[in-house]
XYZ file of N, CA and C in Angstrom:
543
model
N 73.730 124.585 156.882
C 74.544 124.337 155.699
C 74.835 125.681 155.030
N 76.164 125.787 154.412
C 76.808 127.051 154.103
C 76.311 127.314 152.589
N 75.326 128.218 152.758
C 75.329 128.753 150.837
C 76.707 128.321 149.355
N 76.253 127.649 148.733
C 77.720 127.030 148.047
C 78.024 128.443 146.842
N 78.602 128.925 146.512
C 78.910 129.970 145.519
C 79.784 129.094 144.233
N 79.118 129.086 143.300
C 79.557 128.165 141.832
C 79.902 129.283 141.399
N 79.504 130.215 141.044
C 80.440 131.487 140.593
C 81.439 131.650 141.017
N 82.316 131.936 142.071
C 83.291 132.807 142.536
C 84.462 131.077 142.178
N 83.785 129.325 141.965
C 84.798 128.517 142.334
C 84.921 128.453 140.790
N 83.772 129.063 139.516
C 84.108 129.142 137.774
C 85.490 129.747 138.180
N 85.614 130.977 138.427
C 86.259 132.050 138.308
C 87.671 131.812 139.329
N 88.156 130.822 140.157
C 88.593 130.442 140.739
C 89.506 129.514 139.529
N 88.326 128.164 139.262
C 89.165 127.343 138.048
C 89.687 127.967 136.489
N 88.859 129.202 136.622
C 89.561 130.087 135.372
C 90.472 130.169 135.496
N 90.406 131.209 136.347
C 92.171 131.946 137.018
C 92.766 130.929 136.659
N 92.538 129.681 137.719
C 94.161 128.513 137.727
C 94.634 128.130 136.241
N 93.136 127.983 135.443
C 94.017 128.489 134.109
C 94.229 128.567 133.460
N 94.441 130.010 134.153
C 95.201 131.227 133.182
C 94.166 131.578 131.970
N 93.180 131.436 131.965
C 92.027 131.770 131.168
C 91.550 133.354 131.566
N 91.154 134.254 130.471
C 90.438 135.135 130.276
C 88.913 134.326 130.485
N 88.330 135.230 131.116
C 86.831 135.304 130.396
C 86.102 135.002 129.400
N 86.693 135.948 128.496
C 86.454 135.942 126.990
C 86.981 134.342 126.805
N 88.284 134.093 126.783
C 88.572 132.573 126.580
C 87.899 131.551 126.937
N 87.228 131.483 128.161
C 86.563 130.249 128.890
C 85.177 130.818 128.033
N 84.353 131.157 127.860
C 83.354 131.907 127.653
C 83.211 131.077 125.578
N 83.977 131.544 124.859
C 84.342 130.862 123.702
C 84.473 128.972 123.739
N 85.583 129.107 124.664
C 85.975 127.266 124.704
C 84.568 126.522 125.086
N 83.609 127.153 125.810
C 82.362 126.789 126.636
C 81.349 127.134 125.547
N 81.120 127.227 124.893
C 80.476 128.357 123.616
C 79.199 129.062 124.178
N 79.457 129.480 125.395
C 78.443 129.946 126.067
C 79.231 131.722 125.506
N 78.030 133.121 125.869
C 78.350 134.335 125.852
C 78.828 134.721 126.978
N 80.237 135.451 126.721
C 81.265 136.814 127.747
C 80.057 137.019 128.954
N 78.796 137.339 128.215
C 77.949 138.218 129.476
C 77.514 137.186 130.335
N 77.019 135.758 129.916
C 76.838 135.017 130.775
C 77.481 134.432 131.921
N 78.625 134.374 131.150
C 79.666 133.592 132.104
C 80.164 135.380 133.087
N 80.002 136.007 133.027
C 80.511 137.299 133.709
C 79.411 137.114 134.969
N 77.984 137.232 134.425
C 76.910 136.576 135.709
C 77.182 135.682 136.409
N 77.283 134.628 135.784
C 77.582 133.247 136.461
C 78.884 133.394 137.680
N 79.638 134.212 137.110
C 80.886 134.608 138.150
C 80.267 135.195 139.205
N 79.671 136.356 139.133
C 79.282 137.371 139.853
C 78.413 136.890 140.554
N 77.621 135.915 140.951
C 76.638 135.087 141.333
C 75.261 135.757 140.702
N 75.166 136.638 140.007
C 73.792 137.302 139.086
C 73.060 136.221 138.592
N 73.484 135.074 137.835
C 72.982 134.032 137.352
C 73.162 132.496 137.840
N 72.552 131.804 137.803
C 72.901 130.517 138.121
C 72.800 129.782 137.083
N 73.925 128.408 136.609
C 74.007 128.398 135.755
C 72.929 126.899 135.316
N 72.993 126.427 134.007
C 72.265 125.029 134.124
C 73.064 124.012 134.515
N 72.540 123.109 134.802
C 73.266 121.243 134.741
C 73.617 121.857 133.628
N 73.661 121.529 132.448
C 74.258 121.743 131.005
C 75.499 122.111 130.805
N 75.309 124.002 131.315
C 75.915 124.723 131.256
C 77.192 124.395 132.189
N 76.793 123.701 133.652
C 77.994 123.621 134.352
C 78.747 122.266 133.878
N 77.998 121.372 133.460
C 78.978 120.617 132.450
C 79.647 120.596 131.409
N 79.490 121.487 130.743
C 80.209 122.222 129.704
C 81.077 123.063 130.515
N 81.175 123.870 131.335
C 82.019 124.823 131.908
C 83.326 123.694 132.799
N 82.831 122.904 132.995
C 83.518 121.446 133.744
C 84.084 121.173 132.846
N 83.792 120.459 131.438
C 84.728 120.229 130.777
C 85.949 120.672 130.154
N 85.446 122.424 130.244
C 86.302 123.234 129.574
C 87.576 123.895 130.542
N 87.327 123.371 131.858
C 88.059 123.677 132.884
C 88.533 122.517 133.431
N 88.463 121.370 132.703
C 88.992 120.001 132.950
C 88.766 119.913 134.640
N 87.720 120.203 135.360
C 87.396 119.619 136.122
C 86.313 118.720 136.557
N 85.978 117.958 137.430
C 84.664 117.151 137.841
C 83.257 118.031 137.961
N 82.441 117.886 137.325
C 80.978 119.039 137.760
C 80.808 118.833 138.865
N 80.721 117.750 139.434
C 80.583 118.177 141.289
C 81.496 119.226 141.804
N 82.608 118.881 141.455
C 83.415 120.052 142.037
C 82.788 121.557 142.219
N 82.171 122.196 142.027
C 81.131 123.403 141.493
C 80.383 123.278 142.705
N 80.257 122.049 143.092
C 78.673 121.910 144.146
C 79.503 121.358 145.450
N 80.605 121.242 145.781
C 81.299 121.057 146.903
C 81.566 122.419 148.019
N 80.992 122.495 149.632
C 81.477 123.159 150.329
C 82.791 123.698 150.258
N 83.341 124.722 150.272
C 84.662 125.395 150.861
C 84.833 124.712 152.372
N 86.206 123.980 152.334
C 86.240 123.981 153.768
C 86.932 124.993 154.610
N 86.437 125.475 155.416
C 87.298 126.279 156.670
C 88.608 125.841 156.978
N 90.203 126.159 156.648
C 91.154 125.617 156.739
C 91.103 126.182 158.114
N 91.258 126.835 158.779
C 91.189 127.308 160.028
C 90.852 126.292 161.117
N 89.229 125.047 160.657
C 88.564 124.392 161.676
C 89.533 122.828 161.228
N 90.501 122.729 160.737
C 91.322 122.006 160.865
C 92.496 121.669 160.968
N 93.146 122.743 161.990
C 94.121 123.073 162.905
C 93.662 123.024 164.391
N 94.728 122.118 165.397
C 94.189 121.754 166.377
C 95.520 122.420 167.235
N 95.609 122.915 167.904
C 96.525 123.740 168.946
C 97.010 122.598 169.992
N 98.023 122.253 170.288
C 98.249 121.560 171.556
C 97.440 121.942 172.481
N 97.059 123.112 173.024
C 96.302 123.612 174.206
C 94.918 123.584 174.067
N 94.770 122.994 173.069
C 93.014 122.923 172.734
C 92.718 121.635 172.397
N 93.072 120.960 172.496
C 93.120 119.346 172.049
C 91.745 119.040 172.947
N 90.912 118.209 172.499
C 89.750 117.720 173.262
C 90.486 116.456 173.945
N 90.039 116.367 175.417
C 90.741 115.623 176.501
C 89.660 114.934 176.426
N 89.780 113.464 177.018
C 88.792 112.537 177.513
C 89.644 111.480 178.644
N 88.739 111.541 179.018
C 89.408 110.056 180.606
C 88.514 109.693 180.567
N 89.083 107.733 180.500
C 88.443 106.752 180.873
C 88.884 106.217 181.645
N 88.007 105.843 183.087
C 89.206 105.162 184.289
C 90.583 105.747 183.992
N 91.957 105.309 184.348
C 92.749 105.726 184.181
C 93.463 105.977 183.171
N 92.913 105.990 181.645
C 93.486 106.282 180.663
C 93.112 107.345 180.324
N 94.201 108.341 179.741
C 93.728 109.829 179.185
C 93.622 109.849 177.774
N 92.828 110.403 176.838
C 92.609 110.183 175.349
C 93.233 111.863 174.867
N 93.941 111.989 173.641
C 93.763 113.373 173.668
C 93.768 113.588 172.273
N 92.750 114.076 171.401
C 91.827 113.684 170.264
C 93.061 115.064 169.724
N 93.505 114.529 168.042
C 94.411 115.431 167.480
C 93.847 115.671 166.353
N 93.131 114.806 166.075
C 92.033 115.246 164.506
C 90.934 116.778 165.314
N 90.746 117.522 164.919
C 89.629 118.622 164.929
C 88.610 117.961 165.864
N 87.780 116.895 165.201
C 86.464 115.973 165.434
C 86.251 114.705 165.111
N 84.993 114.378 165.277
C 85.063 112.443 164.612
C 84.472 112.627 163.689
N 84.534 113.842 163.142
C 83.646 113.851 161.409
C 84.816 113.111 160.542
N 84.259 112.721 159.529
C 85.134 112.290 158.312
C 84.866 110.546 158.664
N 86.295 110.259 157.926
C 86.271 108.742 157.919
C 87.735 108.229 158.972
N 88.163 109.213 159.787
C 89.619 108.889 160.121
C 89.576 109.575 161.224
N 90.109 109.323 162.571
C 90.254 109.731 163.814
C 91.622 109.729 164.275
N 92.711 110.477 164.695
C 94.192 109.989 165.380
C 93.865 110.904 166.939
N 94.590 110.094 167.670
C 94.661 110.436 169.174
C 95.759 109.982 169.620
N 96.392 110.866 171.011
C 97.176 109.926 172.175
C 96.215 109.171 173.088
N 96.899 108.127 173.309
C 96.364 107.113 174.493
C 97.454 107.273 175.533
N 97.132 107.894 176.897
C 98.521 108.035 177.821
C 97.814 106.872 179.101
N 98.684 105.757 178.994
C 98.508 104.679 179.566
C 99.173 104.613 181.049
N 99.128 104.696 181.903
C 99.875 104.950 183.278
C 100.232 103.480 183.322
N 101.246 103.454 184.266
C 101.888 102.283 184.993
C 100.407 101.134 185.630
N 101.268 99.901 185.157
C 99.760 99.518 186.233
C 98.292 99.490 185.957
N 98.084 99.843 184.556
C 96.339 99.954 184.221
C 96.583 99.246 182.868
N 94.975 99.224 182.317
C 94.875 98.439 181.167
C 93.545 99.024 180.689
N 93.544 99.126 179.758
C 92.296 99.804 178.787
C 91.160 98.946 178.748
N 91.004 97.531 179.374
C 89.769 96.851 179.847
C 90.202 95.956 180.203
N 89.053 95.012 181.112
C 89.183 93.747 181.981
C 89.578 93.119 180.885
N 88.567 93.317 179.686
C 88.759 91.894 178.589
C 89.102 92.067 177.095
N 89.085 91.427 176.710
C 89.314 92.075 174.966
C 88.330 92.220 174.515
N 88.262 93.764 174.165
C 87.256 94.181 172.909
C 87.652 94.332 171.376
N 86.878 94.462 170.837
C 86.476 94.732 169.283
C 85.571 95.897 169.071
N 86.019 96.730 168.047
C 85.069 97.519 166.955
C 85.143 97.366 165.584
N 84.497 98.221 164.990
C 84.275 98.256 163.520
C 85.948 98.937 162.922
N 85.801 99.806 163.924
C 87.231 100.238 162.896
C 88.526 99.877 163.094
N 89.088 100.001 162.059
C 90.558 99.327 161.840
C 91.410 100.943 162.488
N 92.372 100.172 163.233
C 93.351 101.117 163.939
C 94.849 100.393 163.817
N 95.619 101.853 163.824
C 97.059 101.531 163.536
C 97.653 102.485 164.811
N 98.608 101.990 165.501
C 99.051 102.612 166.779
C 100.122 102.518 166.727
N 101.256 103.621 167.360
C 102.910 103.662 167.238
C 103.068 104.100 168.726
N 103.964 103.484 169.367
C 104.608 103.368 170.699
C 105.298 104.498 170.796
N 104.648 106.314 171.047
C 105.373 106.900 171.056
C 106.889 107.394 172.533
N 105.807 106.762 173.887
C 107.432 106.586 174.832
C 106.974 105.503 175.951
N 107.287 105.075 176.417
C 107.565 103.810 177.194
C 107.199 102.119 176.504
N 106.579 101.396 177.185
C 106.348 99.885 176.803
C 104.602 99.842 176.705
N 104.705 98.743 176.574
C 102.944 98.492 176.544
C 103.130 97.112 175.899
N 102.260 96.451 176.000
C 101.376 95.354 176.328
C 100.458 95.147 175.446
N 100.172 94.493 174.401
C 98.643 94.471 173.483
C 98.783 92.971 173.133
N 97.818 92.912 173.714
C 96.670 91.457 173.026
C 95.977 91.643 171.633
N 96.609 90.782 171.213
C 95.756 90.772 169.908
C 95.044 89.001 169.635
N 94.020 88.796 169.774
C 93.403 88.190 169.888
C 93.354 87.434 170.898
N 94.338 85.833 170.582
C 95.055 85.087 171.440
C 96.698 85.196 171.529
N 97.061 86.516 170.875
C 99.085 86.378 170.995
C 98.704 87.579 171.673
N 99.740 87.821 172.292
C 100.503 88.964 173.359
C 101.629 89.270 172.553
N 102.015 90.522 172.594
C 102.897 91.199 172.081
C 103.557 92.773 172.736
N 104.968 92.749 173.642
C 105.160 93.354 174.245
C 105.769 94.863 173.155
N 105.336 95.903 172.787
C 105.961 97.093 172.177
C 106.297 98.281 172.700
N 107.352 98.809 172.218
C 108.606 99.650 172.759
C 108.189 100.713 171.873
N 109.081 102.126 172.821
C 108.640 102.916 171.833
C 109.345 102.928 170.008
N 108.190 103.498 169.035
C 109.370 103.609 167.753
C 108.600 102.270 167.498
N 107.582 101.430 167.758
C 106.884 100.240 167.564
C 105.781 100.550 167.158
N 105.558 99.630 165.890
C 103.809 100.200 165.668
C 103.185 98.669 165.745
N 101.722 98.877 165.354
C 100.896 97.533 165.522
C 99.584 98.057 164.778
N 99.514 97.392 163.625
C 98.069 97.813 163.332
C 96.948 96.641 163.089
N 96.006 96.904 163.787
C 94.578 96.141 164.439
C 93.552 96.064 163.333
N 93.046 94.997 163.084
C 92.098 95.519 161.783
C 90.919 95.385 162.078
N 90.015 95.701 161.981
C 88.290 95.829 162.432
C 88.209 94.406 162.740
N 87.230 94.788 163.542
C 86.501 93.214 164.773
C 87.846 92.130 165.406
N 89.007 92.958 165.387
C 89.688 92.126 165.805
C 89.603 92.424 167.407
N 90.205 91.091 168.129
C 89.863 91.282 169.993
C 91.315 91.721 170.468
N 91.316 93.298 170.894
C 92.487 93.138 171.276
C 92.383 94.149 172.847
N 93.685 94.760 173.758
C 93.244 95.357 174.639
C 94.758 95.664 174.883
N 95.337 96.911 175.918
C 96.670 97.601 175.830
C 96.460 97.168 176.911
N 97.714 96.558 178.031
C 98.348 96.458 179.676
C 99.380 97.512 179.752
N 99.480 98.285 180.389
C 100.796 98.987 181.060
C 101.340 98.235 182.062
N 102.026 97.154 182.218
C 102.813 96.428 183.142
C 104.058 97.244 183.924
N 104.599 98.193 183.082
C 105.546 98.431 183.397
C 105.317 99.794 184.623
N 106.719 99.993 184.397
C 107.306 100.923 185.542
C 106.945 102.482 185.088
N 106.749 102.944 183.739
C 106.796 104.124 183.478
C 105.678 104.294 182.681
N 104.751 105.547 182.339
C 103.772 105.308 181.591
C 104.091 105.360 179.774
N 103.091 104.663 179.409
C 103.173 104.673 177.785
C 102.151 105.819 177.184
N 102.798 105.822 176.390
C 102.487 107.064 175.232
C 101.649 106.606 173.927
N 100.792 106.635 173.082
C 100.748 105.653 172.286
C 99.721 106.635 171.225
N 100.347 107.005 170.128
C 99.105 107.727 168.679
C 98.797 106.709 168.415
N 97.340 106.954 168.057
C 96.672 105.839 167.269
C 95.725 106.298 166.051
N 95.447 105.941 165.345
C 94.152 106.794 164.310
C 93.577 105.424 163.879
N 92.256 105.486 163.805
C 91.274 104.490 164.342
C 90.472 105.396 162.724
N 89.844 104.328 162.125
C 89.002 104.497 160.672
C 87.785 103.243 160.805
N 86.406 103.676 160.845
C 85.982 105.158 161.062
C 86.193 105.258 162.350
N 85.990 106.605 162.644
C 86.277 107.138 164.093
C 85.403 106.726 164.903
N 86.495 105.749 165.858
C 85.187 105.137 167.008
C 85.990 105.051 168.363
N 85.615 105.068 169.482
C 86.165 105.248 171.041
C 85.167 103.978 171.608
């Protein structure tokens, strides 16, 4: 776990604003020198103090105690995409990871295969768009043939399963909440 710096994110919500030092420092009725520490990481501040500094910066006090995320580790390159094959279906994961609460992927469905003998179910609710050929989905007991430019969204524990019947393979994004395969 990454050291959290509450100083440098005060001095962050200062800036945005547009606050002096001296200003936030007064509005907070805390002292110039403290809040100059507290920036500098020299001091750490109290519960108290960072709720008062929260209020005076109209933000949430957690906010203060939240990781920086790496914008970097959530950019995914076409050429780096994590691949998976199952039997003949290829998965190709467009979210970073299965951290969070939300997963999107391609499903590339070949001619002729089907994503299981039978209908399954999971926990998470998924929404899928027909990005090129046809496909085939069972949803429970109805069948429903979709084209591309077609969406279908599945809601947790429902029984459903994709056929490629056709002649050409299907294409298909899906993002699945929480992230489950």
């Amino acid at each position: 776990m990454m050291e959290i710096n509450i100083g440098k994110k005060v001095e962050k919500y200062r800036k945005a604003k547009g606050l002096s030092s001296r200003e936030l420092a007064k509005i907070a009725e805390i002292t110039p020198s403290m809040l100059s520490q507290i920036e500098r990481g020299l001091a750490n501040p109290s519960i108290q103090t960072l709720k008062v500094l929260a209020n005076a910066l109209d933000v949430p006090t957690f906010s203060f105690l939240l990781e920086e995320t790496n914008t970097e580790d959530l950019v995914v390159r076409s050429n780096e995409r994590k691949k998976m094959v199952v039997e003949n279906l290829s998965y190709e994961l467009l979210s970073p990871d299965f951290t969070g609460t939300l997963a999107t992927a391609i499903m590339n469905v070949p001619p002729n295969t089907s994503s299981s003998e039978k209908l399954l179910e999971h926990k998470g609710e998924e929404v899928a768009f027909v990005l090129k050929g046809k496909i085939k989905v069972y949803l429970n007991d109805e069948e429903y043939i979709l084209e591309a430019g077609d969406s279908v969204k599945i809601p947790a524990y429902m029984k459903h399963k994709w056929e490629n019947l056709f002649k050409e393979e299907a294409v298909i994004l899906f993002s699945v909440t929480p992230p489950a395969f």
